[in-house]
Structures are given as structure tokens and as C-alpha cells.
Tab-separated table of C-alpha atoms in Angstrom:
chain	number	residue	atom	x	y	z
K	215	UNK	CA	-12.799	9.331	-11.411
K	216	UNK	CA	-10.640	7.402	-8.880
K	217	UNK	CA	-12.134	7.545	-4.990
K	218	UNK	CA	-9.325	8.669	-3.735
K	219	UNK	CA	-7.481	11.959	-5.202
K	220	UNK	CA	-3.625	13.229	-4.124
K	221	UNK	CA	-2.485	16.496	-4.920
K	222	UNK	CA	0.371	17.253	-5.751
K	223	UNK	CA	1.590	14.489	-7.663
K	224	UNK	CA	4.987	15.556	-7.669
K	225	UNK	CA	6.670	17.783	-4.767
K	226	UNK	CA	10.269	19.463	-4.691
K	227	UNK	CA	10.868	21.489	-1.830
K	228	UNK	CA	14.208	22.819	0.253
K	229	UNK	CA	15.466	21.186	3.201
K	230	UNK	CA	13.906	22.947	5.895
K	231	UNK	CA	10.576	23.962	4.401
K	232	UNK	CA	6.833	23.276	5.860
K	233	UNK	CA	5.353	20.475	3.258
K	234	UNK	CA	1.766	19.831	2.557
K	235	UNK	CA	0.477	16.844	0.926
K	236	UNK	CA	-3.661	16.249	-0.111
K	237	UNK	CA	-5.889	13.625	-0.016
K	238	UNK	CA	-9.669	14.040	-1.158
K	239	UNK	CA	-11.901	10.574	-1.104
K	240	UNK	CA	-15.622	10.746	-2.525
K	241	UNK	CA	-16.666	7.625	-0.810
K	242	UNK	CA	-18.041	7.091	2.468
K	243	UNK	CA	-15.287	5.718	4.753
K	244	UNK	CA	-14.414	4.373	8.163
K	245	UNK	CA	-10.583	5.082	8.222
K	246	UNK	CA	-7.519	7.151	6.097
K	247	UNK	CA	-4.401	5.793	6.497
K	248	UNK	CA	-0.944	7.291	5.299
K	249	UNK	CA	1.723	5.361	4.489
K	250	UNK	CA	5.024	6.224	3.104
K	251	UNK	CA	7.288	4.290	0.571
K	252	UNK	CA	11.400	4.751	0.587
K	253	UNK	CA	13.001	4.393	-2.707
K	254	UNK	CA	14.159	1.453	-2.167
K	255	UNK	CA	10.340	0.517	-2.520
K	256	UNK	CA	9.433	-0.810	1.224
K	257	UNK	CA	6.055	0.658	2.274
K	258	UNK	CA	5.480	1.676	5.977
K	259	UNK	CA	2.259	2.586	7.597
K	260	UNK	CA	2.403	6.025	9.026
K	261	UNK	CA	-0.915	7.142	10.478
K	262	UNK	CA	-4.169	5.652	10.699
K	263	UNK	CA	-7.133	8.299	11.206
K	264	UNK	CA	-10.990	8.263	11.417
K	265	UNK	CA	-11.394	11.431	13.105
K	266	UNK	CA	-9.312	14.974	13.875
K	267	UNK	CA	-5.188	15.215	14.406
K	268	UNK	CA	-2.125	12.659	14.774
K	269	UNK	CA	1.404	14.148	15.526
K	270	UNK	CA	4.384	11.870	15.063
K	271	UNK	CA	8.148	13.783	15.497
K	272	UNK	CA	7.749	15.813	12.787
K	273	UNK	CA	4.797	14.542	10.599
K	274	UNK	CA	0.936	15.603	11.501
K	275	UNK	CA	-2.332	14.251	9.905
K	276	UNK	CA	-5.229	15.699	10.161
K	277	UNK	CA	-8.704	14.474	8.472
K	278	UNK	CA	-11.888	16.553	8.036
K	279	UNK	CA	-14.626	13.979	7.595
K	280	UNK	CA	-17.552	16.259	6.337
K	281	UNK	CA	-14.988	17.687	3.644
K	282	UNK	CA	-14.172	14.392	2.712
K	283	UNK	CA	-10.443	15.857	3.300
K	284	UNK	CA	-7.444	14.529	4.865
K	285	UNK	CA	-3.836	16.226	5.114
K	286	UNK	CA	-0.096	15.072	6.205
K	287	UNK	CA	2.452	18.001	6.798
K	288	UNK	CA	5.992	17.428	7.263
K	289	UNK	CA	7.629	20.178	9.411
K	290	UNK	CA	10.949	20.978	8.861
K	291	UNK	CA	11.401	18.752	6.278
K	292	UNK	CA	14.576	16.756	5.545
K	293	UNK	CA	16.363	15.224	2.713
K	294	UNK	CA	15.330	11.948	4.208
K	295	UNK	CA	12.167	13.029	3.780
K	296	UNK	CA	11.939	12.059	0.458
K	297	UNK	CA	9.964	9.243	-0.492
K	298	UNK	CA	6.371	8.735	-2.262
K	299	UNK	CA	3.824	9.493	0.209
K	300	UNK	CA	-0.043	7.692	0.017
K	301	UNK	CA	-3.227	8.075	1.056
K	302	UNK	CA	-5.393	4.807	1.319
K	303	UNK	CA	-9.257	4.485	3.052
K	304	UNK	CA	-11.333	2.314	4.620
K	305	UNK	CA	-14.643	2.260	3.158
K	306	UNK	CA	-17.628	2.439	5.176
K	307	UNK	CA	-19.286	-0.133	3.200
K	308	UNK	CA	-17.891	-3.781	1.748
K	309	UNK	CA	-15.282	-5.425	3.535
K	310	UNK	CA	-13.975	-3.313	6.436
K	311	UNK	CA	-10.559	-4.961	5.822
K	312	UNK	CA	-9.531	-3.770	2.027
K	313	UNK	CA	-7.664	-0.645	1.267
K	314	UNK	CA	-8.384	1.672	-1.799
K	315	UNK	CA	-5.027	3.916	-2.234
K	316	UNK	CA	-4.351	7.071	-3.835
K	317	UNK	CA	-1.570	7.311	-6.739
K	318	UNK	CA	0.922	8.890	-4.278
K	319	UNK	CA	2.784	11.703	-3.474
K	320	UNK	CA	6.100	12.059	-4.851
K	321	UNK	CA	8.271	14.468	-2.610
K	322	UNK	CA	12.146	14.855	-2.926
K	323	UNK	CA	13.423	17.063	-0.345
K	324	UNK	CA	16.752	19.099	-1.881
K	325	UNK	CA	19.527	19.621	0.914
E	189	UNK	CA	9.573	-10.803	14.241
E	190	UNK	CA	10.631	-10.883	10.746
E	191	UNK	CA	7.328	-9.397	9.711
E	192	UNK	CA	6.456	-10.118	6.692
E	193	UNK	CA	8.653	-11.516	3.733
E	194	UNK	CA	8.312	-12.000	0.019
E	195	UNK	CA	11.009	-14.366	-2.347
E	196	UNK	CA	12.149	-13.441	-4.843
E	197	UNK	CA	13.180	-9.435	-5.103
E	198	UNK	CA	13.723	-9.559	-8.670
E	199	UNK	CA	12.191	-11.682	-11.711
E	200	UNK	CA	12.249	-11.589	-14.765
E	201	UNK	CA	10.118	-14.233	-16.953
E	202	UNK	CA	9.273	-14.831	-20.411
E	203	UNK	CA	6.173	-14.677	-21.791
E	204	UNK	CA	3.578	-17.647	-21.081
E	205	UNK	CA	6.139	-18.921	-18.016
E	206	UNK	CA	4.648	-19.447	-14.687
E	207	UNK	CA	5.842	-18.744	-11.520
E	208	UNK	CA	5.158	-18.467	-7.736
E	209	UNK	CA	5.541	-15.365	-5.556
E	210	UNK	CA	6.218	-16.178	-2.080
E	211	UNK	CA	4.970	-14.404	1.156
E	212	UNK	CA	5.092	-15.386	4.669
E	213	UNK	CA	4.037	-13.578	7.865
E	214	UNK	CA	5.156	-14.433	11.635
E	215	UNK	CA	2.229	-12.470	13.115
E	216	UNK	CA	-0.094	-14.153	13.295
E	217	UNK	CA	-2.320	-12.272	11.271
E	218	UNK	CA	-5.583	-13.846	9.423
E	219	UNK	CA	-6.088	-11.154	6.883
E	220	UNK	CA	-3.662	-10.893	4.370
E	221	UNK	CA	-3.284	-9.662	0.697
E	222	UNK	CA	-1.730	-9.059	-2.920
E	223	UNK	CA	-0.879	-6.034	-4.309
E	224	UNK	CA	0.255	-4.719	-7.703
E	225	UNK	CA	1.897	-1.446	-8.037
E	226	UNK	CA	2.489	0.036	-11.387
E	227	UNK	CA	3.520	3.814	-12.649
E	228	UNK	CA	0.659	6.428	-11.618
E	229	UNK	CA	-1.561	4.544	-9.900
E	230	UNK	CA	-2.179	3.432	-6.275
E	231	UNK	CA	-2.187	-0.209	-5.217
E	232	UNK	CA	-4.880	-2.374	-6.581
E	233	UNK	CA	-5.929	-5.302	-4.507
E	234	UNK	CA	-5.326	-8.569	-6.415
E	235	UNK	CA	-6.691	-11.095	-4.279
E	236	UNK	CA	-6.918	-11.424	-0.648
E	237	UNK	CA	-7.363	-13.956	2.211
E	238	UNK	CA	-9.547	-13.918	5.749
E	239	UNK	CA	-7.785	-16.803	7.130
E	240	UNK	CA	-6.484	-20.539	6.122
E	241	UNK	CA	-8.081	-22.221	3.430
E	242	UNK	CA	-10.321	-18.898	2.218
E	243	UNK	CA	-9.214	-16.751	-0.337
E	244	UNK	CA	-11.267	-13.909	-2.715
E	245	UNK	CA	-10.865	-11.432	-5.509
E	246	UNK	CA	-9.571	-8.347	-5.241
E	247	UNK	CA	-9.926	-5.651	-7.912
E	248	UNK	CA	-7.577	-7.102	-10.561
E	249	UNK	CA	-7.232	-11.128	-10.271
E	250	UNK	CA	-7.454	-12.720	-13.673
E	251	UNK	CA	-4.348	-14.452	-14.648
E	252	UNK	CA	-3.050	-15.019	-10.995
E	253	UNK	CA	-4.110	-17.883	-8.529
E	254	UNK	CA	-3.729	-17.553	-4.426
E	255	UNK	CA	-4.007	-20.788	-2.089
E	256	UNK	CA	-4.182	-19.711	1.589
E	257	UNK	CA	-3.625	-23.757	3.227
E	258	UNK	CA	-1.737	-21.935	6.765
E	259	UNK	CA	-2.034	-18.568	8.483
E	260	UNK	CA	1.497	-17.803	7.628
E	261	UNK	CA	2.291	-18.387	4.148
E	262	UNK	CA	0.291	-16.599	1.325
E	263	UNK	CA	1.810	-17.438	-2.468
E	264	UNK	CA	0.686	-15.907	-5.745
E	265	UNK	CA	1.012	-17.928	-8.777
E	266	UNK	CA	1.026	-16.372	-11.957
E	267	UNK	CA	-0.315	-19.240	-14.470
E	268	UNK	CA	0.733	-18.167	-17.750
E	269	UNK	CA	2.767	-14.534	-17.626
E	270	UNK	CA	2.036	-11.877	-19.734
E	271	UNK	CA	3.938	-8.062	-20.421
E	272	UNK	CA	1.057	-6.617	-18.883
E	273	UNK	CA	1.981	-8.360	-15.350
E	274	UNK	CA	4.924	-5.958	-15.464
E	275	UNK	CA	4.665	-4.413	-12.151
E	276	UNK	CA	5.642	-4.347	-8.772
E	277	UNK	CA	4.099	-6.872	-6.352
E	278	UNK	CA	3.363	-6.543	-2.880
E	279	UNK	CA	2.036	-8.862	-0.049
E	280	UNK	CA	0.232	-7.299	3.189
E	281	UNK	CA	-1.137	-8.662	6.548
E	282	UNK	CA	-3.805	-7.121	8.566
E	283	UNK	CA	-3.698	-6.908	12.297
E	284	UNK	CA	-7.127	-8.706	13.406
E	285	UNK	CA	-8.699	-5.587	15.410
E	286	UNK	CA	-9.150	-2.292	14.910
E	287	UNK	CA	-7.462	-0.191	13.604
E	288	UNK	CA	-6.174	-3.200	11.301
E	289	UNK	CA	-2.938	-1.521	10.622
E	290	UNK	CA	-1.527	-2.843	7.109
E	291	UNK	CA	2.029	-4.370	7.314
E	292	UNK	CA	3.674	-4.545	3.955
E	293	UNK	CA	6.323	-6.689	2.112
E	294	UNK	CA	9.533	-5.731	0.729
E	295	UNK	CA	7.874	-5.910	-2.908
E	296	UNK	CA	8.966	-8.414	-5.657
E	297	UNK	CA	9.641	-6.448	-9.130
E	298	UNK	CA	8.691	-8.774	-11.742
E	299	UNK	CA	9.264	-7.977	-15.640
E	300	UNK	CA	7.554	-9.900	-18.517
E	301	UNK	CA	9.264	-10.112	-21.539
């Protein structure tokens, strides 16, 4: 079983809609990061959390650390939008510095 | 602040060919890593460096070598390639504090044949 779980793994939603995207971990960890990767394949960072709510424009994360539960929302979403969304944490344990990422979200927004 | 770069984009190799992926960093950054990226599943840690001159395995390192002799400049060699190195390769920096935000490469898409 991987550590770190997305749901869905594929997303098609109207332009406009309220988007939800998952992220369960079973490990013991220190941060959750979301990044977000274009088609053209660059990968940004988005948010980094280790406790409650970020709010960035239009994107909010939100982690729940006892649930071992972490989600991103997209409000309004746009065609621009689209991209493969992913989850990655910071284990508690090990080297602080290394990343363990989720398979990704894939979400195409339809205008 | 270019960030950080990787040569080339594209690659394509033959079997049992070696070859170098470049990366480079202006930041300044000690930490930095390789990444593979292949079809449905997340980013597995190849090998990774703490600073000049010391590098370590990540999750999947056999068949690729890392030298880490200045803070900028991070290459990956593959020794002898193989279809199985098929993927999409990315190099990373860490900011040294907390929250060590991840910076990522433009990717190099390398295909064995």
C-alpha cells in the first residue's frame, strides 16, 4: 500500500464548478505539500501545510492531522485549471528533507 | 534567478549508451535531488545531495551515478541505459530552513530504445 493515497485519480469537471481533490498518508509526518504540474510537465509548489487552512486566489488547503487527511479545493475553477495536481509529505521520521508523493490528481477543467 | 535548470529536454538513447543529465541551481541551495516520474505513480527519489561533495540513495538508484563537487551543479549519469529508464526525470533544490519549499526542474524526458 503506497503512504500516500489521492483520490480521484482522474477529474473532469465544468468551468465554473467547486473541485475537490484527496490526499490520505498512513505515516507519521511533519509537513503536506501540494504541488501542481502544467502539461507542459513543469512542477510548481503550491502549498506547504503542517497544521489547519492555506488560501491562495482561488485554491485552499486544508490538513486534518489526527485523520491523517489533507484537501485542496479549487473554487471557481477554470480551464487553466487543468493540470495534474500532487500531494507529497514530510515524514516525521528519516531525513526531514525527502519528499514521498502521491500518484497525482489528474483534473481537466472543460470551458 | 534562473532557478533551477536541467539540459537536455529531450533524449533519446539506445540501449547500453550512457549519458549525463544536467542540473544547475542559482540559489544557493545545499539540498538538492533526482527524480523519476513515470505513468501512475508519484515521484520516486533517485538519489539526493546535502551539500558539495555528499551525495546518498534515494528510493530507486541502481543504474544511475550522482557527483555533487559544487553547490550549484547536480548531474545524473546513467552508466549503461536500459528501456526500463524510460521516464521522465526531474532535478529539485531545497530551501535550507523550514519549510524547505521544493523548487523543481523543467524535467528531461528520456526514452530507451
Amino acid at each position: 500500500k503506497n503512504e500516500v493515497e489521492q483520490s480521484p485519480q482522474n477529474l473532469t469537471a465544468q468551468e465554473g464548478e467547486f473541485i475537490t481533490i484527496n490526499c490520505s498518508y498512513s505515516v507519521g509526518i511533519s509537513a503536506l505539500h501540494w504541488l501542481q504540474q502544467h502539461p507542459g510537465g513543469g512542477i510548481v509548489s503550491l502549498f506547504m501545510l503542517s497544521s489547519g487552512k492555506k488560501k491562495h486566489g482561488r485554491l485552499i488547503a486544508t490538513i486534518n492531522i489526527q485523520e491523517k487527511h489533507s484537501s485542496l479545493h479549487i473554487t471557481a475553477s477554470h480551464p487553466r485549471d487543468s493540470a495534474v495536481y500532487i500531494c507529497a509529505v514530510r515524514l516525521s521520521s528519516g531525513s526531514a528533507r525527502q519528499l514521498t508523493f502521491g500518484s497525482g490528481t489528474q483534473l481537466t477543467v472543460l470551458p | 534567478n534562473a532557478g533551477v535548470t536541467q539540459t537536455p529536454k529531450f533524449q533519446v538513447l539506445k540501449t547500453g549508451q550512457s549519458m549525463t543529465l544536467q542540473c544547475a541551481q542559482d540559489m544557493n541551495h545545499e539540498y538538492m535531488s533526482w527524480y523519476r516520474q513515470d505513468p501512475g505513480m508519484g515521484l520516486r527519489l533517485i538519489h539526493y545531495s546535502v551539500g558539495a561533495g555528499i551525495t546518498d540513495q534515494g528510493e530507486v538508484p541502481n543504474g544511475y551515478n550522482v557527483s555533487r563537487s559544487t553547490t550549484e551543479d547536480f548531474p545524473l549519469r546513467l552508466l549503461s541505459a536500459a528501456p526500463s529508464q524510460t521516464s521522465v526525470y526531474f532535478c529539485a533544490s531545497q530551501s535550507g530552513g523550514l519549510p524547505y519549499e521544493q523548487y523543481f526542474g523543467p524535467g528531461t524526458r528520456l526514452t530507451v530504445t
